[in-house]
């Protein structure tokens, strides 16, 4: 196979990704500026999410008098919104990735503008709640449409040879921005809500979210479009069936369905377990989240280099089997024995960071240029469907097992059963990942040897020979 001259290889300089000068110095500078703007846009999006989602979203629902059923439906909206993935792919193919991404993502964030004034409008409770639900629903649908277009856009914009390192670097900034913004939003609500300013605080957070949304729109606009290589063919509904029947992508679709189904069994119960059964309190729960984010930030650069050097497939395999152990750790955590949660946070942070980078790289890399939005829609739909089904079944099972179980000389709570089932399901999904075929990816044993060497040297520096190989920027083909 032809080799690449070292001068043409992507490099890292002071933490900045330098793409290969394949289009001349002007194109290289424009691409570098676009990648930097994408990182900044991701950080702004995290600020928006911290001020408009998560605990703040629940705070809005409680402030407006939403029932537990309504709160449950709001939590299910992101999954339900995945149902528009196929229409989103059609729009991406019809209108173009960048224009649709800017429009849909922008509207999904600016649609929160009415909530700035909501606490001061003195609307009837039912009308105020209806306005809130409408805003959240529109934001979710537009977010899915924009996400499909954005992913297709990034698939064309970011060179494959540096994709892993770029998204690992982006993840670092996203985790830092999201953690700081979430802490700020939580502190504001904890400090001001007890003084009777809950509505005003929520309105102020909505204003901050919209400002961050406006900044993110500008950062999207200044980035280059997909370029001359983008697929501009008219949308073809046959691409929907083609994406599902493609022998190269079917294993990934099966894996994403199985993986998200296994994760969905327990995903909604970790925070509940910490607050209700372990009686940890909000500060310890926040500390756990911060530790997970810190480990993800610290490990992301190494995972990015590994994905670029060995391929995404072996990283997904290793991280999938590793993450299957995480729910098992929760079986050993009790109110008087909280120290294992530190081990859980470190393991989960490191492995989920690698899994996120590699899974995203696989989705882009295995989706062909023709009909790419439809392939991305198929991947997202498979994952969303698996997560939705098991999340609903997990809630029913948790309700049925409301009383403690006495097995093997131990007392099991309903969440323990869910954690065990999730661990088994994740291990099963790990076996599904072995069927994924990524051209030019290296083998799992080679990745494990590299990981062992990195840990032994306490260094994240990858050996240069791993890069000087094929034009895809991967190592030699897997044996």
PDB file of C-alpha atoms in Angstrom, residues 89-226:
ATOM      1  CA  UNK A  89     -31.949  12.852   6.540  1.00  0.00           C
ATOM      2  CA  UNK A  90     -34.179  13.745   3.575  1.00  0.00           C
ATOM      3  CA  UNK A  91     -33.942  17.444   4.460  1.00  0.00           C
ATOM      4  CA  UNK A  92     -30.159  17.207   4.860  1.00  0.00           C
ATOM      5  CA  UNK A  93     -29.833  15.645   1.417  1.00  0.00           C
ATOM      6  CA  UNK A  94     -32.304  18.116  -0.097  1.00  0.00           C
ATOM      7  CA  UNK A  95     -31.168  21.408   1.454  1.00  0.00           C
ATOM      8  CA  UNK A  96     -27.507  20.748   2.184  1.00  0.00           C
ATOM      9  CA  UNK A  97     -25.789  19.868   5.442  1.00  0.00           C
ATOM     10  CA  UNK A  98     -24.501  23.271   6.544  1.00  0.00           C
ATOM     11  CA  UNK A  99     -27.604  25.394   5.754  1.00  0.00           C
ATOM     12  CA  UNK A 100     -29.899  22.932   7.492  1.00  0.00           C
ATOM     13  CA  UNK A 101     -27.571  22.510  10.474  1.00  0.00           C
ATOM     14  CA  UNK A 102     -27.322  26.261  11.034  1.00  0.00           C
ATOM     15  CA  UNK A 103     -31.076  26.803  10.678  1.00  0.00           C
ATOM     16  CA  UNK A 104     -32.286  23.814  12.711  1.00  0.00           C
ATOM     17  CA  UNK A 105     -29.680  24.043  15.472  1.00  0.00           C
ATOM     18  CA  UNK A 106     -30.158  27.807  15.687  1.00  0.00           C
ATOM     19  CA  UNK A 107     -33.934  27.613  16.004  1.00  0.00           C
ATOM     20  CA  UNK A 108     -33.677  24.753  18.510  1.00  0.00           C
ATOM     21  CA  UNK A 109     -31.741  27.070  20.828  1.00  0.00           C
ATOM     22  CA  UNK A 110     -33.479  30.385  20.192  1.00  0.00           C
ATOM     23  CA  UNK A 111     -36.907  28.789  20.646  1.00  0.00           C
ATOM     24  CA  UNK A 112     -36.217  29.188  24.373  1.00  0.00           C
ATOM     25  CA  UNK A 113     -36.605  32.970  24.092  1.00  0.00           C
ATOM     26  CA  UNK A 114     -40.272  33.001  25.306  1.00  0.00           C
ATOM     27  CA  UNK A 115     -39.226  31.312  28.543  1.00  0.00           C
ATOM     28  CA  UNK A 116     -37.190  34.359  29.535  1.00  0.00           C
ATOM     29  CA  UNK A 117     -40.439  36.274  30.024  1.00  0.00           C
ATOM     30  CA  UNK A 118     -42.600  33.365  31.174  1.00  0.00           C
ATOM     31  CA  UNK A 119     -42.118  33.919  34.936  1.00  0.00           C
ATOM     32  CA  UNK A 120     -43.284  37.527  34.546  1.00  0.00           C
ATOM     33  CA  UNK A 121     -46.349  37.000  32.307  1.00  0.00           C
ATOM     34  CA  UNK A 122     -48.772  35.786  35.009  1.00  0.00           C
ATOM     35  CA  UNK A 123     -50.315  33.221  32.679  1.00  0.00           C
ATOM     36  CA  UNK A 124     -52.756  30.597  33.889  1.00  0.00           C
ATOM     37  CA  UNK A 125     -50.833  27.555  35.189  1.00  0.00           C
ATOM     38  CA  UNK A 126     -52.173  25.303  32.423  1.00  0.00           C
ATOM     39  CA  UNK A 127     -51.241  27.812  29.711  1.00  0.00           C
ATOM     40  CA  UNK A 128     -47.749  28.347  31.134  1.00  0.00           C
ATOM     41  CA  UNK A 129     -47.117  24.603  31.310  1.00  0.00           C
ATOM     42  CA  UNK A 130     -48.435  24.144  27.768  1.00  0.00           C
ATOM     43  CA  UNK A 131     -46.062  26.859  26.488  1.00  0.00           C
ATOM     44  CA  UNK A 132     -43.144  25.189  28.260  1.00  0.00           C
ATOM     45  CA  UNK A 133     -43.957  21.740  26.844  1.00  0.00           C
ATOM     46  CA  UNK A 134     -44.318  23.248  23.354  1.00  0.00           C
ATOM     47  CA  UNK A 135     -40.898  24.889  23.611  1.00  0.00           C
ATOM     48  CA  UNK A 136     -39.222  21.696  24.828  1.00  0.00           C
ATOM     49  CA  UNK A 137     -40.894  19.626  22.106  1.00  0.00           C
ATOM     50  CA  UNK A 138     -39.895  22.007  19.306  1.00  0.00           C
ATOM     51  CA  UNK A 139     -36.348  22.221  20.643  1.00  0.00           C
ATOM     52  CA  UNK A 140     -36.070  18.428  20.702  1.00  0.00           C
ATOM     53  CA  UNK A 141     -37.370  17.923  17.160  1.00  0.00           C
ATOM     54  CA  UNK A 142     -35.248  20.712  15.704  1.00  0.00           C
ATOM     55  CA  UNK A 143     -32.239  19.417  17.610  1.00  0.00           C
ATOM     56  CA  UNK A 144     -32.548  15.988  15.987  1.00  0.00           C
ATOM     57  CA  UNK A 145     -32.878  17.550  12.517  1.00  0.00           C
ATOM     58  CA  UNK A 146     -29.892  19.792  13.130  1.00  0.00           C
ATOM     59  CA  UNK A 147     -27.874  16.944  14.618  1.00  0.00           C
ATOM     60  CA  UNK A 148     -28.275  14.801  11.529  1.00  0.00           C
ATOM     61  CA  UNK A 149     -27.190  17.645   9.269  1.00  0.00           C
ATOM     62  CA  UNK A 150     -24.284  18.617  11.549  1.00  0.00           C
ATOM     63  CA  UNK A 151     -22.923  15.060  11.674  1.00  0.00           C
ATOM     64  CA  UNK A 152     -23.082  14.759   7.882  1.00  0.00           C
ATOM     65  CA  UNK A 153     -21.348  18.144   7.622  1.00  0.00           C
ATOM     66  CA  UNK A 154     -18.547  17.113   9.989  1.00  0.00           C
ATOM     67  CA  UNK A 155     -18.109  13.858   8.076  1.00  0.00           C
ATOM     68  CA  UNK A 156     -17.091  15.905   5.040  1.00  0.00           C
ATOM     69  CA  UNK A 157     -15.284  18.754   6.789  1.00  0.00           C
ATOM     70  CA  UNK A 158     -12.985  16.877   9.192  1.00  0.00           C
ATOM     71  CA  UNK A 159     -10.233  14.857   7.447  1.00  0.00           C
ATOM     72  CA  UNK A 160     -10.500  11.175   8.336  1.00  0.00           C
ATOM     73  CA  UNK A 161      -6.809  10.947   9.264  1.00  0.00           C
ATOM     74  CA  UNK A 162      -7.256  13.341  12.213  1.00  0.00           C
ATOM     75  CA  UNK A 163     -10.905  12.705  13.069  1.00  0.00           C
ATOM     76  CA  UNK A 164     -10.170  10.865  16.309  1.00  0.00           C
ATOM     77  CA  UNK A 165      -7.816  13.516  17.654  1.00  0.00           C
ATOM     78  CA  UNK A 166     -10.090  16.359  16.607  1.00  0.00           C
ATOM     79  CA  UNK A 167     -13.159  14.993  18.360  1.00  0.00           C
ATOM     80  CA  UNK A 168     -11.123  14.042  21.420  1.00  0.00           C
ATOM     81  CA  UNK A 169      -9.862  17.637  21.637  1.00  0.00           C
ATOM     82  CA  UNK A 170     -13.402  18.901  21.127  1.00  0.00           C
ATOM     83  CA  UNK A 171     -14.635  16.587  23.873  1.00  0.00           C
ATOM     84  CA  UNK A 172     -12.142  18.099  26.330  1.00  0.00           C
ATOM     85  CA  UNK A 173     -13.499  21.612  25.828  1.00  0.00           C
ATOM     86  CA  UNK A 174     -17.097  20.386  25.870  1.00  0.00           C
ATOM     87  CA  UNK A 175     -16.658  18.583  29.179  1.00  0.00           C
ATOM     88  CA  UNK A 176     -14.952  21.556  30.808  1.00  0.00           C
ATOM     89  CA  UNK A 177     -17.584  24.025  29.582  1.00  0.00           C
ATOM     90  CA  UNK A 178     -20.474  21.731  30.479  1.00  0.00           C
ATOM     91  CA  UNK A 179     -19.165  21.009  33.972  1.00  0.00           C
ATOM     92  CA  UNK A 180     -18.519  24.659  34.817  1.00  0.00           C
ATOM     93  CA  UNK A 181     -21.867  25.800  33.377  1.00  0.00           C
ATOM     94  CA  UNK A 182     -23.800  23.039  35.160  1.00  0.00           C
ATOM     95  CA  UNK A 183     -22.191  23.914  38.462  1.00  0.00           C
ATOM     96  CA  UNK A 184     -22.988  27.590  37.933  1.00  0.00           C
ATOM     97  CA  UNK A 185     -26.624  26.862  37.079  1.00  0.00           C
ATOM     98  CA  UNK A 186     -27.004  24.544  40.065  1.00  0.00           C
ATOM     99  CA  UNK A 187     -25.440  27.020  42.481  1.00  0.00           C
ATOM    100  CA  UNK A 188     -27.687  29.809  41.178  1.00  0.00           C
ATOM    101  CA  UNK A 189     -30.812  27.730  41.749  1.00  0.00           C
ATOM    102  CA  UNK A 190     -29.679  26.495  45.170  1.00  0.00           C
ATOM    103  CA  UNK A 191     -28.818  30.019  46.318  1.00  0.00           C
ATOM    104  CA  UNK A 192     -31.739  32.003  44.885  1.00  0.00           C
ATOM    105  CA  UNK A 193     -34.696  29.593  44.715  1.00  0.00           C
ATOM    106  CA  UNK A 194     -35.055  29.290  48.526  1.00  0.00           C
ATOM    107  CA  UNK A 195     -35.308  33.099  48.680  1.00  0.00           C
ATOM    108  CA  UNK A 196     -38.382  33.104  46.466  1.00  0.00           C
ATOM    109  CA  UNK A 197     -36.587  33.921  43.200  1.00  0.00           C
ATOM    110  CA  UNK A 198     -36.939  30.566  41.492  1.00  0.00           C
ATOM    111  CA  UNK A 199     -38.926  31.884  38.530  1.00  0.00           C
ATOM    112  CA  UNK A 200     -36.603  34.836  38.040  1.00  0.00           C
ATOM    113  CA  UNK A 201     -33.562  32.556  38.243  1.00  0.00           C
ATOM    114  CA  UNK A 202     -34.997  30.169  35.676  1.00  0.00           C
ATOM    115  CA  UNK A 203     -35.767  33.103  33.376  1.00  0.00           C
ATOM    116  CA  UNK A 204     -32.212  34.382  33.769  1.00  0.00           C
ATOM    117  CA  UNK A 205     -30.811  30.944  32.945  1.00  0.00           C
ATOM    118  CA  UNK A 206     -33.017  30.860  29.830  1.00  0.00           C
ATOM    119  CA  UNK A 207     -31.505  34.204  28.827  1.00  0.00           C
ATOM    120  CA  UNK A 208     -27.983  32.847  29.293  1.00  0.00           C
ATOM    121  CA  UNK A 209     -28.947  29.784  27.248  1.00  0.00           C
ATOM    122  CA  UNK A 210     -30.221  31.958  24.392  1.00  0.00           C
ATOM    123  CA  UNK A 211     -27.074  34.103  24.421  1.00  0.00           C
ATOM    124  CA  UNK A 212     -24.966  30.938  24.250  1.00  0.00           C
ATOM    125  CA  UNK A 213     -27.251  29.725  21.452  1.00  0.00           C
ATOM    126  CA  UNK A 214     -26.738  32.939  19.482  1.00  0.00           C
ATOM    127  CA  UNK A 215     -22.958  32.623  19.895  1.00  0.00           C
ATOM    128  CA  UNK A 216     -23.118  29.030  18.668  1.00  0.00           C
ATOM    129  CA  UNK A 217     -25.072  30.104  15.572  1.00  0.00           C
ATOM    130  CA  UNK A 218     -22.376  32.639  14.680  1.00  0.00           C
ATOM    131  CA  UNK A 219     -19.665  30.010  15.202  1.00  0.00           C
ATOM    132  CA  UNK A 220     -21.525  27.629  12.890  1.00  0.00           C
ATOM    133  CA  UNK A 221     -21.805  30.306  10.210  1.00  0.00           C
ATOM    134  CA  UNK A 222     -18.060  31.062  10.147  1.00  0.00           C
ATOM    135  CA  UNK A 223     -17.138  27.430   9.515  1.00  0.00           C
ATOM    136  CA  UNK A 224     -16.513  26.166   5.998  1.00  0.00           C
ATOM    137  CA  UNK A 225     -19.183  24.099   4.305  1.00  0.00           C
ATOM    138  CA  UNK A 226     -18.686  20.416   3.479  1.00  0.00           C
TER     139      UNK A 226
END
